[in-house]
Amino acid sequence: MPSVSRRDLMAAAAAVALAPAFASAARAQKLPKVEFLYSPFADYAPFFVARELGFFRDFGVEVTLSPKGGTAETIQLLASGNTEAGAATWGAGLFNALDRGATVAIIATSARMPASVPSPSPFMISQKAWDAGIRTVAGLKGKRVGIPGPSGFGMFSVAKALEKGGLTIEDVEPVYLPPPATAAAFANGGLEAGWSIEPFARQLEKQGLGRRLVEDHTFGTELGLIAFNQDFVARNEDAVVRFMAGYLKAARLLDKGGWQDDKILDIVAKYTGTERDALRGIPYTVRSEDGAIDMASVREQEEFFRKRGALEYKGPAKIDAVYRLDLLKRANELLASKP
């Protein structure tokens, strides 16, 4: 029998010791990959938490989070296959795209307004306007009101807030700008009021630039949805299910008190570009525990845009044709099997 040198024994021992690491690396390389588009708002927190706490990887999917613009850009990138997944708000552009046959699959809710105050998406008045004597919604007639876009949830939300004072969008001067730009507009007198969302709403308050005027206007309203490119879903149903299981685990963590954890706040601060203390105690959006969408709320928003003449079709949008409840059910089952 040939002799074995000490060097051979050491090499063999090293190979055995490194085998688990190589196997782990090999498994990591084989994980399906998903790029997810997000906005730097607190309502995207479940995705930030699932990514940073390893929930996505625990369920077997590699996720990259990429910043994006608005819903229109998200749906365009998804439909064209330039990215795999993203969240979007309900609005006229999305409804029209679905009716035209946009190649996206809707999987679950991404955020819903809570049925309580304070609101994570309040209608705010500038401190300048308040000091000038505007103390009610009715007092905003003819004034400049900030809205993030002409056909999305922000428009719907502002309209519902204006109703509290007997006004409509036509009674004010809409100024379209993203929530981060509201601070400068409030400071320089460019806006009297506007839509906001956390963490920007809290920042406006802390800086003394604005205050909450209406908060009870969108109780329980569906804010957004999670969508995937349809071709990606057809080829990678298991990856979608794994992604959703990681998301649901993070969402439940947040909805059951996770916002009290400094580690969670640090994660959200990283993606929203805010300080941890600015996030502490803010109101936040919620979700149904199983991720299901309240379709009655969605149809209410659709009808709002139909009355505004913003829809290009008649009848209800073909949401059921692309709403993959089967995959959401599987994600819930997977999470139940591996809590």
Short mmCIF file of C-alpha atoms in Angstrom, two decimals:
data_model
loop_
_atom_site.label_atom_id
_atom_site.label_comp_id
_atom_site.label_asym_id
_atom_site.label_seq_id
_atom_site.Cartn_x
_atom_site.Cartn_y
_atom_site.Cartn_z
CA MET A 1 0.00 0.00 0.00
CA PRO A 2 1.55 3.33 -0.97
CA SER A 3 2.54 5.60 1.91
CA VAL A 4 0.61 8.84 2.58
CA SER A 5 2.63 11.93 3.29
CA ARG A 6 1.80 14.47 5.97
CA ARG A 7 1.21 17.00 3.19
CA ASP A 8 -1.38 14.69 1.58
CA LEU A 9 -3.18 14.24 4.91
CA MET A 10 -3.30 18.01 5.49
CA ALA A 11 -4.63 18.61 1.98
CA ALA A 12 -7.33 16.01 2.47
CA ALA A 13 -8.32 17.49 5.83
CA ALA A 14 -8.52 20.96 4.30
CA ALA A 15 -10.70 19.70 1.48
CA VAL A 16 -13.11 18.12 3.98
CA ALA A 17 -13.21 21.31 6.06
CA LEU A 18 -13.88 23.51 3.05
CA ALA A 19 -16.49 21.25 1.49
CA PRO A 20 -19.48 22.76 3.38
CA ALA A 21 -18.37 26.26 2.43
CA PHE A 22 -18.05 25.34 -1.24
CA ALA A 23 -21.42 23.61 -1.12
CA SER A 24 -22.99 26.65 0.50
CA ALA A 25 -21.45 28.91 -2.15
CA ALA A 26 -22.71 26.62 -4.89
CA ARG A 27 -26.21 26.73 -3.45
CA ALA A 28 -26.05 30.52 -3.23
CA GLN A 29 -25.05 30.75 -6.88
CA LYS A 30 -28.05 28.65 -7.84
CA LEU A 31 -30.60 30.80 -6.04
CA PRO A 32 -33.06 32.39 -8.45
CA LYS A 33 -32.56 36.14 -8.70
CA VAL A 34 -35.19 38.86 -8.54
CA GLU A 35 -34.68 42.59 -9.02
CA PHE A 36 -37.35 44.53 -7.15
CA LEU A 37 -38.10 48.22 -7.78
CA TYR A 38 -38.84 50.38 -4.74
CA SER A 39 -39.40 53.98 -3.66
CA PRO A 40 -37.75 55.49 -0.55
CA PHE A 41 -40.98 55.55 1.46
CA ALA A 42 -41.69 53.84 4.78
CA ASP A 43 -44.51 51.79 3.24
CA TYR A 44 -41.83 49.78 1.39
CA ALA A 45 -40.34 48.72 4.74
CA PRO A 46 -41.26 44.99 4.42
CA PHE A 47 -39.01 44.68 1.37
CA PHE A 48 -36.13 46.46 3.09
CA VAL A 49 -36.48 44.26 6.17
CA ALA A 50 -36.82 41.01 4.21
CA ARG A 51 -33.66 41.85 2.25
CA GLU A 52 -31.51 42.96 5.19
CA LEU A 53 -32.61 40.30 7.69
CA GLY A 54 -32.08 37.53 5.15
CA PHE A 55 -35.72 36.44 4.86
CA PHE A 56 -35.57 36.27 1.07
CA ARG A 57 -32.43 34.12 1.14
CA ASP A 58 -33.91 31.95 3.89
CA PHE A 59 -36.71 31.04 1.51
CA GLY A 60 -34.32 30.49 -1.39
CA VAL A 61 -34.30 33.60 -3.55
CA GLU A 62 -31.66 36.28 -4.15
CA VAL A 63 -33.22 39.75 -4.21
CA THR A 64 -31.73 43.03 -5.37
CA LEU A 65 -33.55 46.22 -4.41
CA SER A 66 -33.35 49.00 -7.00
CA PRO A 67 -34.75 52.54 -6.61
CA LYS A 68 -37.34 53.63 -9.15
CA GLY A 69 -39.54 56.49 -10.26
CA GLY A 70 -43.33 56.30 -10.25
CA THR A 71 -45.88 53.64 -11.06
CA ALA A 72 -45.77 54.33 -14.80
CA GLU A 73 -42.04 53.58 -14.93
CA THR A 74 -42.48 50.45 -12.83
CA ILE A 75 -45.22 48.98 -15.01
CA GLN A 76 -43.33 49.86 -18.19
CA LEU A 77 -40.14 48.16 -16.97
CA LEU A 78 -42.06 45.11 -15.80
CA ALA A 79 -44.15 44.78 -18.96
CA SER A 80 -41.07 45.09 -21.16
CA GLY A 81 -39.16 42.48 -19.18
CA ASN A 82 -36.41 44.89 -18.16
CA THR A 83 -36.90 43.93 -14.53
CA GLU A 84 -38.63 41.13 -12.66
CA ALA A 85 -40.72 42.77 -9.92
CA GLY A 86 -41.79 45.97 -8.25
CA ALA A 87 -44.50 47.71 -6.28
CA ALA A 88 -46.92 50.20 -7.80
CA THR A 89 -49.86 52.28 -6.65
CA TRP A 90 -53.34 51.87 -8.03
CA GLY A 91 -54.24 54.59 -10.51
CA ALA A 92 -55.52 55.43 -13.97
CA GLY A 93 -52.24 54.59 -15.71
CA LEU A 94 -52.17 51.12 -14.19
CA PHE A 95 -55.85 50.46 -14.89
CA ASN A 96 -55.40 51.49 -18.52
CA ALA A 97 -52.26 49.39 -18.88
CA LEU A 98 -54.06 46.32 -17.54
CA ASP A 99 -56.94 46.84 -19.96
CA ARG A 100 -54.48 47.13 -22.85
CA GLY A 101 -52.98 43.80 -21.83
CA ALA A 102 -49.77 44.82 -20.08
CA THR A 103 -47.73 41.68 -19.46
CA VAL A 104 -47.64 41.90 -15.68
CA ALA A 105 -48.88 39.57 -12.97
CA ILE A 106 -50.30 40.99 -9.75
CA ILE A 107 -49.48 38.90 -6.70
CA ALA A 108 -50.47 40.72 -3.51
CA THR A 109 -51.02 43.98 -1.70
CA SER A 110 -47.92 46.01 -0.85
CA ALA A 111 -49.56 48.51 1.51
CA ARG A 112 -52.95 49.55 2.83
CA MET A 113 -53.97 52.63 4.77
CA PRO A 114 -54.81 51.85 8.41
CA ALA A 115 -58.31 52.48 9.74
CA SER A 116 -57.01 54.85 12.41
CA VAL A 117 -55.15 58.10 12.97
CA PRO A 118 -52.51 59.38 12.82
CA SER A 119 -52.29 58.60 9.12
CA PRO A 120 -49.09 57.54 7.34
CA SER A 121 -50.30 59.56 4.36
CA PRO A 122 -51.89 62.77 5.65
CA PHE A 123 -53.18 65.76 3.75
CA MET A 124 -51.02 68.60 5.04
CA ILE A 125 -51.18 72.37 5.12
CA SER A 126 -48.08 74.54 5.08
CA GLN A 127 -47.24 76.45 8.24
CA LYS A 128 -47.16 79.63 6.17
CA ALA A 129 -50.75 79.05 5.03
CA TRP A 130 -51.82 78.19 8.57
CA ASP A 131 -50.24 81.36 9.92
CA ALA A 132 -51.99 83.31 7.15
CA GLY A 133 -55.33 82.12 8.52
CA ILE A 134 -56.18 79.05 6.41
CA ARG A 135 -57.36 76.57 9.02
CA THR A 136 -59.86 74.42 7.09
CA VAL A 137 -60.07 72.48 3.85
CA ALA A 138 -62.73 74.89 2.60
CA GLY A 139 -60.20 77.68 2.96
CA LEU A 140 -58.04 76.09 0.26
CA LYS A 141 -60.39 77.02 -2.58
CA GLY A 142 -58.29 78.47 -5.40
CA LYS A 143 -55.04 77.63 -3.58
CA ARG A 144 -52.06 75.58 -4.75
CA VAL A 145 -52.14 71.95 -3.64
CA GLY A 146 -49.29 69.48 -4.12
CA ILE A 147 -50.11 66.11 -5.69
CA PRO A 148 -47.48 63.50 -6.64
CA GLY A 149 -49.08 62.90 -10.04
CA PRO A 150 -52.27 63.37 -12.05
CA SER A 151 -53.51 59.79 -12.08
CA GLY A 152 -52.32 57.85 -9.05
CA PHE A 153 -53.19 57.18 -5.42
CA GLY A 154 -52.01 60.66 -4.43
CA MET A 155 -54.68 62.22 -6.64
CA PHE A 156 -57.36 59.94 -5.19
CA SER A 157 -56.20 60.71 -1.64
CA VAL A 158 -56.17 64.48 -2.17
CA ALA A 159 -59.65 64.34 -3.71
CA LYS A 160 -60.96 62.45 -0.68
CA ALA A 161 -59.37 65.03 1.64
CA LEU A 162 -60.85 67.94 -0.30
CA GLU A 163 -64.29 66.36 -0.02
CA LYS A 164 -64.07 66.99 3.72
CA GLY A 165 -64.36 70.69 2.95
CA GLY A 166 -66.85 70.41 0.12
CA LEU A 167 -64.17 70.90 -2.54
CA THR A 168 -63.01 68.97 -5.60
CA ILE A 169 -59.73 68.90 -7.49
CA GLU A 170 -61.22 71.49 -9.85
CA ASP A 171 -61.61 73.92 -6.94
CA VAL A 172 -57.85 74.11 -6.30
CA GLU A 173 -54.70 74.61 -8.37
CA PRO A 174 -52.93 71.24 -8.62
CA VAL A 175 -49.14 71.33 -8.54
CA TYR A 176 -47.54 68.00 -9.43
CA LEU A 177 -44.39 67.20 -7.48
CA PRO A 178 -42.95 64.25 -5.52
CA PRO A 179 -43.28 64.14 -1.70
CA PRO A 180 -39.59 65.00 -1.01
CA ALA A 181 -40.07 68.31 -2.86
CA THR A 182 -42.97 69.39 -0.66
CA ALA A 183 -40.66 70.73 2.07
CA ALA A 184 -39.07 73.31 -0.21
CA ALA A 185 -42.46 74.26 -1.68
CA PHE A 186 -43.95 74.75 1.78
CA ALA A 187 -40.91 76.75 2.89
CA ASN A 188 -40.90 79.15 -0.07
CA GLY A 189 -44.66 79.58 -0.24
CA GLY A 190 -45.03 77.63 -3.47
CA LEU A 191 -47.78 75.46 -1.99
CA GLU A 192 -50.51 76.07 0.54
CA ALA A 193 -51.23 72.36 1.07
CA GLY A 194 -50.37 68.94 -0.30
CA TRP A 195 -50.29 65.18 -0.10
CA SER A 196 -47.52 63.56 1.89
CA ILE A 197 -46.35 60.16 3.09
CA GLU A 198 -44.01 58.94 5.80
CA PRO A 199 -41.24 59.63 6.59
CA PHE A 200 -41.65 62.97 4.80
CA ALA A 201 -44.81 63.95 6.69
CA ARG A 202 -43.04 63.68 10.04
CA GLN A 203 -40.09 65.65 8.68
CA LEU A 204 -42.41 68.50 7.64
CA GLU A 205 -43.78 68.61 11.17
CA LYS A 206 -40.39 68.48 12.87
CA GLN A 207 -39.03 71.22 10.64
CA GLY A 208 -42.02 73.41 11.41
CA LEU A 209 -42.95 73.59 7.73
CA GLY A 210 -46.34 71.91 7.78
CA ARG A 211 -49.06 70.34 9.88
CA ARG A 212 -51.67 67.63 9.40
CA LEU A 213 -55.01 68.96 8.20
CA VAL A 214 -56.93 65.78 7.23
CA GLU A 215 -56.14 62.21 8.27
CA ASP A 216 -59.44 60.28 8.21
CA HIS A 217 -60.06 60.42 4.47
CA THR A 218 -58.66 57.09 3.23
CA PHE A 219 -59.26 54.60 6.04
CA GLY A 220 -58.60 51.07 4.80
CA THR A 221 -57.80 52.12 1.24
CA GLU A 222 -55.51 49.87 -0.80
CA LEU A 223 -52.38 51.89 -1.54
CA GLY A 224 -50.26 49.59 -3.66
CA LEU A 225 -49.61 46.16 -5.12
CA ILE A 226 -46.76 43.80 -5.87
CA ALA A 227 -46.37 42.94 -9.55
CA PHE A 228 -44.06 40.70 -11.60
CA ASN A 229 -43.28 40.37 -15.27
CA GLN A 230 -45.62 37.67 -16.59
CA ASP A 231 -42.97 35.81 -18.58
CA PHE A 232 -40.74 35.67 -15.51
CA VAL A 233 -43.63 34.26 -13.48
CA ALA A 234 -44.36 31.63 -16.11
CA ARG A 235 -40.75 30.41 -15.97
CA ASN A 236 -40.13 30.92 -12.23
CA GLU A 237 -43.29 30.31 -10.21
CA ASP A 238 -41.29 28.84 -7.34
CA ALA A 239 -39.06 31.93 -7.17
CA VAL A 240 -42.14 34.18 -6.97
CA VAL A 241 -43.57 32.05 -4.17
CA ARG A 242 -40.28 32.20 -2.26
CA PHE A 243 -40.06 35.96 -2.71
CA MET A 244 -43.59 36.39 -1.42
CA ALA A 245 -42.97 34.17 1.60
CA GLY A 246 -40.01 36.36 2.58
CA TYR A 247 -42.09 39.49 2.07
CA LEU A 248 -45.01 38.16 4.13
CA LYS A 249 -42.69 37.20 6.98
CA ALA A 250 -41.26 40.74 7.10
CA ALA A 251 -44.70 42.36 6.77
CA ARG A 252 -46.05 40.36 9.70
CA LEU A 253 -42.99 41.24 11.76
CA LEU A 254 -43.62 44.93 11.16
CA ASP A 255 -47.38 44.77 11.65
CA LYS A 256 -46.93 42.98 14.99
CA GLY A 257 -44.65 45.53 16.65
CA GLY A 258 -41.45 45.36 14.61
CA TRP A 259 -41.30 49.15 14.38
CA GLN A 260 -40.27 49.22 18.05
CA ASP A 261 -36.96 47.52 17.21
CA ASP A 262 -33.99 49.86 16.63
CA LYS A 263 -32.49 47.35 14.21
CA ILE A 264 -35.62 47.59 12.07
CA LEU A 265 -35.53 51.39 12.19
CA ASP A 266 -31.89 51.38 11.09
CA ILE A 267 -32.78 49.25 8.07
CA VAL A 268 -35.65 51.52 7.02
CA ALA A 269 -33.49 54.60 7.63
CA LYS A 270 -30.88 53.20 5.26
CA TYR A 271 -33.31 52.90 2.35
CA THR A 272 -35.36 56.04 2.99
CA GLY A 273 -32.39 58.32 3.63
CA THR A 274 -33.71 59.46 6.99
CA GLU A 275 -32.39 59.35 10.53
CA ARG A 276 -33.54 56.58 12.84
CA ASP A 277 -35.13 59.07 15.24
CA ALA A 278 -37.19 60.53 12.39
CA LEU A 279 -38.80 57.11 11.95
CA ARG A 280 -39.42 56.38 15.60
CA GLY A 281 -43.12 56.43 16.38
CA ILE A 282 -44.34 57.38 12.90
CA PRO A 283 -47.69 56.04 11.71
CA TYR A 284 -47.24 53.36 9.09
CA THR A 285 -49.18 51.50 6.45
CA VAL A 286 -50.44 47.99 7.09
CA ARG A 287 -51.33 44.91 5.06
CA SER A 288 -53.77 42.03 5.28
CA GLU A 289 -52.00 39.20 7.07
CA ASP A 290 -52.20 36.91 4.05
CA GLY A 291 -51.32 39.67 1.56
CA ALA A 292 -54.69 39.53 -0.22
CA ILE A 293 -55.96 42.65 -1.97
CA ASP A 294 -59.24 44.31 -0.95
CA MET A 295 -60.71 44.46 -4.43
CA ALA A 296 -63.66 46.63 -3.35
CA SER A 297 -61.18 49.36 -2.43
CA VAL A 298 -59.44 48.99 -5.79
CA ARG A 299 -62.74 49.27 -7.66
CA GLU A 300 -63.60 52.43 -5.72
CA GLN A 301 -60.39 54.00 -6.98
CA GLU A 302 -61.09 52.79 -10.51
CA GLU A 303 -64.51 54.43 -10.42
CA PHE A 304 -62.96 57.68 -9.20
CA PHE A 305 -60.70 57.82 -12.24
CA ARG A 306 -63.54 56.82 -14.56
CA LYS A 307 -65.57 59.80 -13.34
CA ARG A 308 -62.58 62.02 -14.06
CA GLY A 309 -62.48 60.75 -17.64
CA ALA A 310 -59.02 59.25 -17.13
CA LEU A 311 -59.85 55.68 -18.19
CA GLU A 312 -59.65 54.50 -21.80
CA TYR A 313 -62.05 51.58 -21.48
CA LYS A 314 -65.53 50.70 -20.32
CA GLY A 315 -66.44 48.31 -17.55
CA PRO A 316 -64.07 47.00 -14.89
CA ALA A 317 -60.38 46.56 -15.60
CA LYS A 318 -59.29 42.98 -16.22
CA ILE A 319 -57.55 42.58 -12.89
CA ASP A 320 -58.77 39.05 -12.16
CA ALA A 321 -57.04 37.80 -15.31
CA VAL A 322 -53.61 38.75 -13.92
CA TYR A 323 -54.17 38.45 -10.16
CA ARG A 324 -52.26 35.28 -9.16
CA LEU A 325 -54.00 34.32 -5.94
CA ASP A 326 -52.75 30.77 -6.46
CA LEU A 327 -49.15 31.90 -5.98
CA LEU A 328 -50.07 34.00 -2.95
CA LYS A 329 -51.77 30.96 -1.42
CA ARG A 330 -48.64 28.89 -1.99
CA ALA A 331 -46.50 31.60 -0.40
CA ASN A 332 -48.68 31.56 2.71
CA GLU A 333 -48.44 27.78 2.86
CA LEU A 334 -44.66 27.94 2.52
CA LEU A 335 -44.43 30.50 5.31
CA ALA A 336 -46.64 28.35 7.54
CA SER A 337 -44.33 25.38 6.96
CA LYS A 338 -41.23 27.42 7.81
CA PRO A 339 -42.19 30.18 10.26
#
